[in-house]
Coordinates of C-alpha atoms and ligand atoms in Angstrom, one line a residue:
X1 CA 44.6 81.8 68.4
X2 CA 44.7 85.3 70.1
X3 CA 47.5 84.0 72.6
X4 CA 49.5 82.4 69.7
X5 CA 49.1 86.2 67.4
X6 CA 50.1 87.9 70.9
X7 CA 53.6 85.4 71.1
X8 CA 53.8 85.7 67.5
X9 CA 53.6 89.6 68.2
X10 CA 55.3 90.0 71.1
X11 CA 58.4 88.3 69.0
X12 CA 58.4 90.2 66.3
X13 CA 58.7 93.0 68.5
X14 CA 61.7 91.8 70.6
X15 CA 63.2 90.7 67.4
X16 CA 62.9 94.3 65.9
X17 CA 64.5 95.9 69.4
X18 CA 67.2 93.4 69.0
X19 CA 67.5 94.7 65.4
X20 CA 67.5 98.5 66.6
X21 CA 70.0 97.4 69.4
X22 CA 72.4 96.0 66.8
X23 CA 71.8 98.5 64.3
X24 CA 72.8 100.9 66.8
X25 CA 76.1 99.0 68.4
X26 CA 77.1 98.9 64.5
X27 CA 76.0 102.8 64.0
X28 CA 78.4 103.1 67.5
X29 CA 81.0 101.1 66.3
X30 CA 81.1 103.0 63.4
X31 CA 81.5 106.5 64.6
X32 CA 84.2 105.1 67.0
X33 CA 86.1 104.0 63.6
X34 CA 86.1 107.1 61.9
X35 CA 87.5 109.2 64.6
X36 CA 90.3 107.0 65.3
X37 CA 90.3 104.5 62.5
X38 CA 93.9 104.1 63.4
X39 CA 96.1 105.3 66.7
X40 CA 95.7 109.1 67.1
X41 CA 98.9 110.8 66.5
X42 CA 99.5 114.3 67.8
X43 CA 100.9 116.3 71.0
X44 CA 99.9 117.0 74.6
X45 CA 101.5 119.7 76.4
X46 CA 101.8 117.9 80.0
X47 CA 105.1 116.2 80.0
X48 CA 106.9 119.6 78.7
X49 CA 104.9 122.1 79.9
X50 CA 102.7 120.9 83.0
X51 CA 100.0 124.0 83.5
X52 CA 102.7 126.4 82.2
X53 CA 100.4 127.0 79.0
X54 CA 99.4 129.9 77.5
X55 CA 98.0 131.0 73.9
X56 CA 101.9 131.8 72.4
X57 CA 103.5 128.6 73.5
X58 CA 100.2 126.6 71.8
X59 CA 100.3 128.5 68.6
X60 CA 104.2 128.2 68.6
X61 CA 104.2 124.6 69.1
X62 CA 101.3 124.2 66.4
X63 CA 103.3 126.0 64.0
X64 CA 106.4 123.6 64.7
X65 CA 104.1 120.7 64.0
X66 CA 104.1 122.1 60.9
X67 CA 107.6 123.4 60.2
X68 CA 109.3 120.1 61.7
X69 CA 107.4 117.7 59.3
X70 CA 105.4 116.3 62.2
X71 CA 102.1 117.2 60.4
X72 CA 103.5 116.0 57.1
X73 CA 104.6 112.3 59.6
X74 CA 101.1 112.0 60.6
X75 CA 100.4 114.1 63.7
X76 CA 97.3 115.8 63.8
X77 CA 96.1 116.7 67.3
X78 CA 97.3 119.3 69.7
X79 CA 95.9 118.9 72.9
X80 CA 96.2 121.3 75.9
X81 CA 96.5 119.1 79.2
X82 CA 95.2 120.3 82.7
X83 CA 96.1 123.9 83.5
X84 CA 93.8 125.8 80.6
X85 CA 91.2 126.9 83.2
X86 CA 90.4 128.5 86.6
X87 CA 88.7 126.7 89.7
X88 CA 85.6 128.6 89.0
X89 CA 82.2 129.0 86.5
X90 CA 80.7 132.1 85.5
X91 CA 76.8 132.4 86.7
X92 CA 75.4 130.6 83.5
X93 CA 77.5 127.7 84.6
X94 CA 80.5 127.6 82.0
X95 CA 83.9 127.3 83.1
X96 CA 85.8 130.3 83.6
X97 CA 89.2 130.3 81.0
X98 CA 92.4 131.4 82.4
X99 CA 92.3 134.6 81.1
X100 CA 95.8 135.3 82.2
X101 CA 97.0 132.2 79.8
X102 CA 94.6 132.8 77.2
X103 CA 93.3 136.3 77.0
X104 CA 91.5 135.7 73.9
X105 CA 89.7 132.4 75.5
X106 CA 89.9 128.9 73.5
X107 CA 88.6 129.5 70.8
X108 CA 91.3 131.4 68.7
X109 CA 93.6 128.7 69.7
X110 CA 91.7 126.5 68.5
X111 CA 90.9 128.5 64.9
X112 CA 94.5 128.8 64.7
X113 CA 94.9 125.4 64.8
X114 CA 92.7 124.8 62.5
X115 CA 94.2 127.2 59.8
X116 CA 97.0 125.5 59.9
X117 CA 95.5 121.8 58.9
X118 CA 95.5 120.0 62.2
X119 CA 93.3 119.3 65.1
X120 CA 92.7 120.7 68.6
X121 CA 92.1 119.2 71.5
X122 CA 91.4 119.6 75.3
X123 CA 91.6 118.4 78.4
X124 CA 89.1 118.1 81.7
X125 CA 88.0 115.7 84.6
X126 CA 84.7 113.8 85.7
X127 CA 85.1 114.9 88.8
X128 CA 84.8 118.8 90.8
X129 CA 88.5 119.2 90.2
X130 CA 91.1 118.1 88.1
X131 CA 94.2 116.7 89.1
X132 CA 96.0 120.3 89.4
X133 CA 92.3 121.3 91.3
X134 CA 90.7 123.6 88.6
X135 CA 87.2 123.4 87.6
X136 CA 86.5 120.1 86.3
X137 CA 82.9 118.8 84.5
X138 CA 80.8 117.2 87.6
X139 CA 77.2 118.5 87.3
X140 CA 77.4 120.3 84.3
X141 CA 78.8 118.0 81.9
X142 CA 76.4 119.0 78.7
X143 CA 77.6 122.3 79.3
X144 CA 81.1 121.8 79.0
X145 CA 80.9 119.5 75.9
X146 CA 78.8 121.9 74.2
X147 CA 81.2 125.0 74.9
X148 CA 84.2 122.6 73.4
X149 CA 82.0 122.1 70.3
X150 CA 81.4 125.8 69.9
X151 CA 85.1 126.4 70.3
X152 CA 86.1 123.5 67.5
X153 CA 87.6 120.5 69.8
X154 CA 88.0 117.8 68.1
X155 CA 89.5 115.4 71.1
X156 CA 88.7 115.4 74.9
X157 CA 91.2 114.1 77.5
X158 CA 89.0 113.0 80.1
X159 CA 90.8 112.5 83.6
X160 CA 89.2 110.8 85.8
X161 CA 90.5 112.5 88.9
X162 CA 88.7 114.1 92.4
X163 CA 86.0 112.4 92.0
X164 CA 83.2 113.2 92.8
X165 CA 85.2 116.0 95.0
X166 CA 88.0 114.8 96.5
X167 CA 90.9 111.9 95.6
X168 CA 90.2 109.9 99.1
X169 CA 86.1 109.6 97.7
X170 CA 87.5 108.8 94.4
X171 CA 88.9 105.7 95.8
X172 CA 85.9 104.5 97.0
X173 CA 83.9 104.8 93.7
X174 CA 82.0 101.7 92.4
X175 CA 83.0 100.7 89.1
X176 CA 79.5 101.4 88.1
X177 CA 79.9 104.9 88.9
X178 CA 82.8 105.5 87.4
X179 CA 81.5 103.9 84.5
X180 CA 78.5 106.4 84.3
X181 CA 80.5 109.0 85.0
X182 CA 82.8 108.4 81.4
X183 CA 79.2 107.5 79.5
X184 CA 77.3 110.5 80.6
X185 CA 80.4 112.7 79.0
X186 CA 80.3 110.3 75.8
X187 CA 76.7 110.8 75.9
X188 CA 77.3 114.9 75.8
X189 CA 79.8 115.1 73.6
X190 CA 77.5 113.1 70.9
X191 CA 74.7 115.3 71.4
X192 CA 76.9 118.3 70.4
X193 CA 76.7 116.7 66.8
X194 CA 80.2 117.3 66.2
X195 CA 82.8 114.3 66.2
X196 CA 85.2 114.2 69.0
X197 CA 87.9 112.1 70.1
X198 CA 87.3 110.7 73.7
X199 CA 90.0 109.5 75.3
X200 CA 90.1 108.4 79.1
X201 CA 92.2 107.9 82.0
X202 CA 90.0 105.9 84.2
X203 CA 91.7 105.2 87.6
X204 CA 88.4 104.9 89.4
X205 CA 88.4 101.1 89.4
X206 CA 91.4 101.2 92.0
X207 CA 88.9 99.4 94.0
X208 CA 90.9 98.8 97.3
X209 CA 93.7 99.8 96.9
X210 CA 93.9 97.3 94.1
X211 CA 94.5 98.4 90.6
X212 CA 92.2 97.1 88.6
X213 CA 92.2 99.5 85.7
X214 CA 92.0 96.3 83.2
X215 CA 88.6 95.5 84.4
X216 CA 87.1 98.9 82.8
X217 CA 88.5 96.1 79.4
X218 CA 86.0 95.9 77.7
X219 CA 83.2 98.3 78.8
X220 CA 86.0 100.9 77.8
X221 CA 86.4 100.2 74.6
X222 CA 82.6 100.9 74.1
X223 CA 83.0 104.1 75.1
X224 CA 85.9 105.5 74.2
X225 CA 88.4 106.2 71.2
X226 CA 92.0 105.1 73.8
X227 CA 91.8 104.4 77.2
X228 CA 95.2 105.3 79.6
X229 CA 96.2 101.2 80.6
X230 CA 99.2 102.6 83.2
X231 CA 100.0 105.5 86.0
X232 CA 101.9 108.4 84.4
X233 CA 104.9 107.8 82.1
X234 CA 108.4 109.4 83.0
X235 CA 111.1 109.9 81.3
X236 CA 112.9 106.9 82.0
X237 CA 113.9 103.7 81.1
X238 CA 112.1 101.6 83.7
X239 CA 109.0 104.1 84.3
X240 CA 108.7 103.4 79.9
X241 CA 108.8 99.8 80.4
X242 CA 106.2 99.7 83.3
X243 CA 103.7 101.6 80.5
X244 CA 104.8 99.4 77.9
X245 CA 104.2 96.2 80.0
X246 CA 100.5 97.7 81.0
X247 CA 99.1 96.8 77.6
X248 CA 100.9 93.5 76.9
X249 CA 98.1 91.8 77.7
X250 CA 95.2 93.9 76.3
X251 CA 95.8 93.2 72.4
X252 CA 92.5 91.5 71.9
X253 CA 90.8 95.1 72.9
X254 CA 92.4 97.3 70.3
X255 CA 91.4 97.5 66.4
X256 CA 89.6 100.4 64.9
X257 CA 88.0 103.0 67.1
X258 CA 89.5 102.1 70.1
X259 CA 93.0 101.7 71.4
X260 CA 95.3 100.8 74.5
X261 CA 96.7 104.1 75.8
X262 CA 100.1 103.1 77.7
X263 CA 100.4 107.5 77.8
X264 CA 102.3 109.8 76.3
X265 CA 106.2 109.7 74.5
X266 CA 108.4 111.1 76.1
X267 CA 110.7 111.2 73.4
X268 CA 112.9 114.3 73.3
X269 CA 111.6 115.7 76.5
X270 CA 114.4 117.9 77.5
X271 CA 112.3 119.2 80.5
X272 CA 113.4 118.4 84.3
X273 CA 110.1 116.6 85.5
X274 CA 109.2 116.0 89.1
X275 CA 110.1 112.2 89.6
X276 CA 108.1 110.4 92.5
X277 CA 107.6 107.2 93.9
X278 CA 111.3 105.6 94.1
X279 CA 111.6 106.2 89.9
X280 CA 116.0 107.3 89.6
X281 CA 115.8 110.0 87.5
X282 CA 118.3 108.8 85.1
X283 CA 116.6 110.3 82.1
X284 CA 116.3 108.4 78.8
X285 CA 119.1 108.6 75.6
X286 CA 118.3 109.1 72.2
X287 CA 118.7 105.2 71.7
X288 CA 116.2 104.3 74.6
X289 CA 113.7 106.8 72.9
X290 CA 113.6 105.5 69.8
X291 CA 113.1 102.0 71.7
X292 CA 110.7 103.9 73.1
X293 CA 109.4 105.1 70.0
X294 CA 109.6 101.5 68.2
X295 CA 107.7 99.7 70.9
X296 CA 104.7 102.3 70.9
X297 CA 104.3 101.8 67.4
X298 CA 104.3 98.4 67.8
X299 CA 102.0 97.8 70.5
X300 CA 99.3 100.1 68.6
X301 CA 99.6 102.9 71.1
X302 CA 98.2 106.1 70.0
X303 CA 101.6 108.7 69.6
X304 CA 101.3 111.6 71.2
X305 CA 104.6 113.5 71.5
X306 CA 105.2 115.1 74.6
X307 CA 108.8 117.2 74.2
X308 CA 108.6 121.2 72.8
X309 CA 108.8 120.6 69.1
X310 CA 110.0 124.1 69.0
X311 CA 113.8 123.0 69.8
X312 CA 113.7 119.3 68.8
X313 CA 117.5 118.0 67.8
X314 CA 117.7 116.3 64.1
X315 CA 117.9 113.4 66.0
X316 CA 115.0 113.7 67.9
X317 CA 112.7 114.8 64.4
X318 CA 114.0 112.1 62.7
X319 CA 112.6 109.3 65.6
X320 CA 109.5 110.9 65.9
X321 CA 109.0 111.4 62.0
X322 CA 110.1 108.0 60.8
X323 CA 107.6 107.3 58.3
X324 CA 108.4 103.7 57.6
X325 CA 108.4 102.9 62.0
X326 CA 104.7 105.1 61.8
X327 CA 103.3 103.5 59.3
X328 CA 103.1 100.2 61.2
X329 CA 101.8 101.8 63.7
X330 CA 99.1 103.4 61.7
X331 CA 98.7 99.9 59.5
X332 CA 95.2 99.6 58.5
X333 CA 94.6 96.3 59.7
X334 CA 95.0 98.3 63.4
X335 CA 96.1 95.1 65.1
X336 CA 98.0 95.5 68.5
X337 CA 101.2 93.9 68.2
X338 CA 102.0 90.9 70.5
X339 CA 105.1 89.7 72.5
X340 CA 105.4 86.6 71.3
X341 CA 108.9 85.2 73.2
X342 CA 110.1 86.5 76.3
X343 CA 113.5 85.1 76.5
X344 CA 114.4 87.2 79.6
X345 CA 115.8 90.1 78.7
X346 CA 116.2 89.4 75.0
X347 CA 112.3 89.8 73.4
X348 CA 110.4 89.1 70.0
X349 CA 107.6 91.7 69.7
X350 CA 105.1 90.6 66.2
X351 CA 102.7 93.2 65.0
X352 CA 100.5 91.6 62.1
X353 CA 99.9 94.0 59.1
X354 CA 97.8 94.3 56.0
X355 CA 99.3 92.4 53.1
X356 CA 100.3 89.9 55.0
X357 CA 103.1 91.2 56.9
X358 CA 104.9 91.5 59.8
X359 CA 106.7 94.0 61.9
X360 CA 108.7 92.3 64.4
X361 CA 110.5 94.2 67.1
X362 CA 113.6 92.6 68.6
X363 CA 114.0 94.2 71.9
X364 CA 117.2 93.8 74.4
X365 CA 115.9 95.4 77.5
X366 CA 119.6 94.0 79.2
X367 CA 122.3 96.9 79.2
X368 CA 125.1 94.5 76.8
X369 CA 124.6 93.2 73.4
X370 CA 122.8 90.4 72.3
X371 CA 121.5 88.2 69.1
X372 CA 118.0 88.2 69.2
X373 CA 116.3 85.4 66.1
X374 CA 112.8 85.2 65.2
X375 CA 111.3 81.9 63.1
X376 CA 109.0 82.2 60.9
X377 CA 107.2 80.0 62.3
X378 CA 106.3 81.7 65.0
X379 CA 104.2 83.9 63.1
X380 CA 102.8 81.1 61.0
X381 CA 105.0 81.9 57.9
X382 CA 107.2 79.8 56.1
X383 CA 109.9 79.4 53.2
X384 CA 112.4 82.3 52.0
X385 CA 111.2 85.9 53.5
X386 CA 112.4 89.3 52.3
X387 CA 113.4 91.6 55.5
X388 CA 114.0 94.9 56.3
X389 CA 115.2 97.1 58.7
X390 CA 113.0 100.0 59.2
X391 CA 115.5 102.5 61.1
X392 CA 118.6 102.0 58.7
X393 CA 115.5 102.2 55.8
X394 CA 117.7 99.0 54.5
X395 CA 116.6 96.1 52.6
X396 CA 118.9 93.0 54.2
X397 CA 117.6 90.4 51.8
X398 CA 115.8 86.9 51.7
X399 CA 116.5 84.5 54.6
X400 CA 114.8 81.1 55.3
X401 CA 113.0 80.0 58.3
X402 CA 114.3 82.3 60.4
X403 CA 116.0 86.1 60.7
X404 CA 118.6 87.1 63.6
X405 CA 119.4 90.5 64.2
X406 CA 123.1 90.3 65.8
X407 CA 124.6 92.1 68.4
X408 CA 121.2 94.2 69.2
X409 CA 123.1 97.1 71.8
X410 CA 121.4 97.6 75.2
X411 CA 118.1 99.2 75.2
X412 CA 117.5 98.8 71.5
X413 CA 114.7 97.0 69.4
X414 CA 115.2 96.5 66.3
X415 CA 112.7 96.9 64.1
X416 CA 112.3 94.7 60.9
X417 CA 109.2 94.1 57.8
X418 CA 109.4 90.7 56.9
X419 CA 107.1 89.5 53.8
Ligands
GAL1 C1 97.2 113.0 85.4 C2 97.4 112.4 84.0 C3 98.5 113.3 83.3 C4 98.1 114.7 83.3 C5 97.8 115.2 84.7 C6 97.2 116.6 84.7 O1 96.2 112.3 86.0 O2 97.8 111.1 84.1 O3 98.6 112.7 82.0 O4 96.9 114.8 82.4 O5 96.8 114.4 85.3 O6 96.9 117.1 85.9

């Protein structure tokens, strides 16, 4: 009798833990959803500025945000990358600002920001150093997070580079260590009590010499709001289609809460980067960014500009602000799109939607023109389908069973709504 009360006991209370565990994943889950119920949109000052920041060129490109109609398209963050801060900590253990960049410190940035309706964010590193070897968070991690929640960030960038001191003993993490080292900062940043976007560049599972960044899928998706899925974008054609082709297979991992990161746009980025590793540095034209642009929003990716807003062309604005292209991007059903036909160089991209749509992108990666058709029943519709095409904002009609798009130019997708 006693042994039977004990199992009975001992059942109920595993089955109550189990009901704590779940009630807790859901409680998790749910945070993750409402701070990035759909891809975060905003813009990171790396792929213009590299550690060139200061306080005036942050304010100035917040109040372009505003001025251009970014904020009005969507975007909400702005993030200062890597360059913010000096290699050192004051004696109570909080990083020392670059006082030269920011003689005021962070936090009227970040008010500023804030008075103007969007969102600030910021950037650091698991390891000693970051990548540009300034102070990153190693050891003193619950500081950090609580000195961005007392200066109002809203998203953390968290780089996972010179870990724990060097990039030689980064390679030689375990994957459980680097997976510690992205939870404990989680961890942190939840105890400040204030929501903050977490989104991670985890190269520490380059086990080898072997890049295995997809096998953080799916403990990263627990832990994080995006997760980077490729090494840095350029600007250029091939370097974009290398990040594009990072997340083709990761679909299944992104929905609410959590999406695949292929980095930054580089849409508009008049700046002359540093190109490395055999990359030609043909730059990309305004057609192959709003490819760019179109396949991003496709693939779920979150959009963070990288270019100076300050001196955007009309051109440029009107890629990055193309409310119809966003809002598939943004879709509440927060599906990743799929490539659902490789035909070579001629592609059929489907993104599902709410309302039981589809965006379908029709990409020509080849340099001459092509027709590029997509069947209904490859996305599991049939009968007469309205489409339209969501760059000329142009309704082409009703067509059965299938749609082609004719004579798609090099290096264009086009992008059409069929329902
Ligand atoms: C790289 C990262 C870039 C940028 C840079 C800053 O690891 O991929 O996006 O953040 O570090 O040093």
């Amino acid at each position: 009798m006693e042994s039977r009360f004990k199992l009975k006991n001992s059942f109920s209370t595993g089955a109550l833990c189990l009901v704590f565990v779940l009630a807790g994943n859901i409680i998790l889950a749910q945070n993750k959803a409402e701070i990035a119920p759909a891809p975060p949109m905003g813009w990171n000052s790396w792929n213009c500025f590299r550690t060139n920041i200061n306080e005036e060129n942050i304010k100035s490109i917040a109040d372009a945000m505003v001025s251009t109609g970014m904020k009005d398209a969507g975007y909400q963050y702005i993030v200062i990358d890597d360059g913010w801060m000096t290699n050192n900590r004051d004696k109570n253990g909080h990083i020392i600002v670059d006082t030269i960049k920011f003689p005021h410190g962070i936090k009227p940035v970040a008010d500023y920001i804030h008075s103007l309706g969007l969102k600030f964010g910021i950037y650091s590193s698991p390891g000693c150093f970051t990548c540009q070897k300034l102070m990153g968070s190693l050891g003193h991690e619950q500081t950090d997070a609580n000195d961005y929640s007392a200066w109002g960030v809203d998203y953390l960038k968290y780089d996972h580079c010179n870990y724990p001191k060097t990039a030689e003993e980064m390679k030689n993490t375990s994957e459980a260590d680097c997976r510690a080292a992205f939870e404990l900062m989680r961890d942190c940043l939840k105890k400040t009590g204030r929501p903050i976007l977490y989104s991670v560049h985890d190269v520490c599972t380059r086990v080898n010499g072997e890049n295995t960044r997809e096998h953080a899928l799916p403990w990263v998706r627990s832990v994080a709001n995006m997760h980077r899925t490729s090494d840095d974008i350029k600007d250029n054609w091939d370097r974009m289609l290398y990040c594009l082709e990072s997340t083709v297979d990761l679909w299944e991992y992104a929905g609410p809460g959590y999406w695949n990161d292929p980095d930054m746009l580089e849409v508009g980025n008049t700046t002359k980067e540093r190109l490395w590793g055999g990359i030609s540095p043909v730059k990309m034209v305004l057609h192959e960014y709003q490819t760019h642009f179109s396949m991003w929003c496709i693939v779920a990716a979150p959009l963070i500009s990288g270019n100076d807003l300050r001196s955007m062309t009309p051109e440029i604005t009107s890629i990055l602000t193309n409310k119809e292209v966003i809002a598939v991007n943004q879709d509440p059903l927060g599906k990743q799109g799929r490539r659902i036909r490789d035909d070579g160089e001629p592609e059929v991209w489907a993104k599902e939607l709410s309302g039981k749509k589809y965006a379908v992108a029709l990409l020509n990666r080849s340099s001459s023109p092509v027709d590029i058709t997509v069947n209904w029943k490859e996305l599991g519709f049939k009968g007469k389908l309205k489409v339209r095409d969501l760059w000329l904002h142009k309704d082409l009609g009703k067509f059965s069973n299938s749609f082609t798009g004719k004579n798609i130019p090099g290096h264009v997708a086009m992008v059409i709504l069929i329902n």
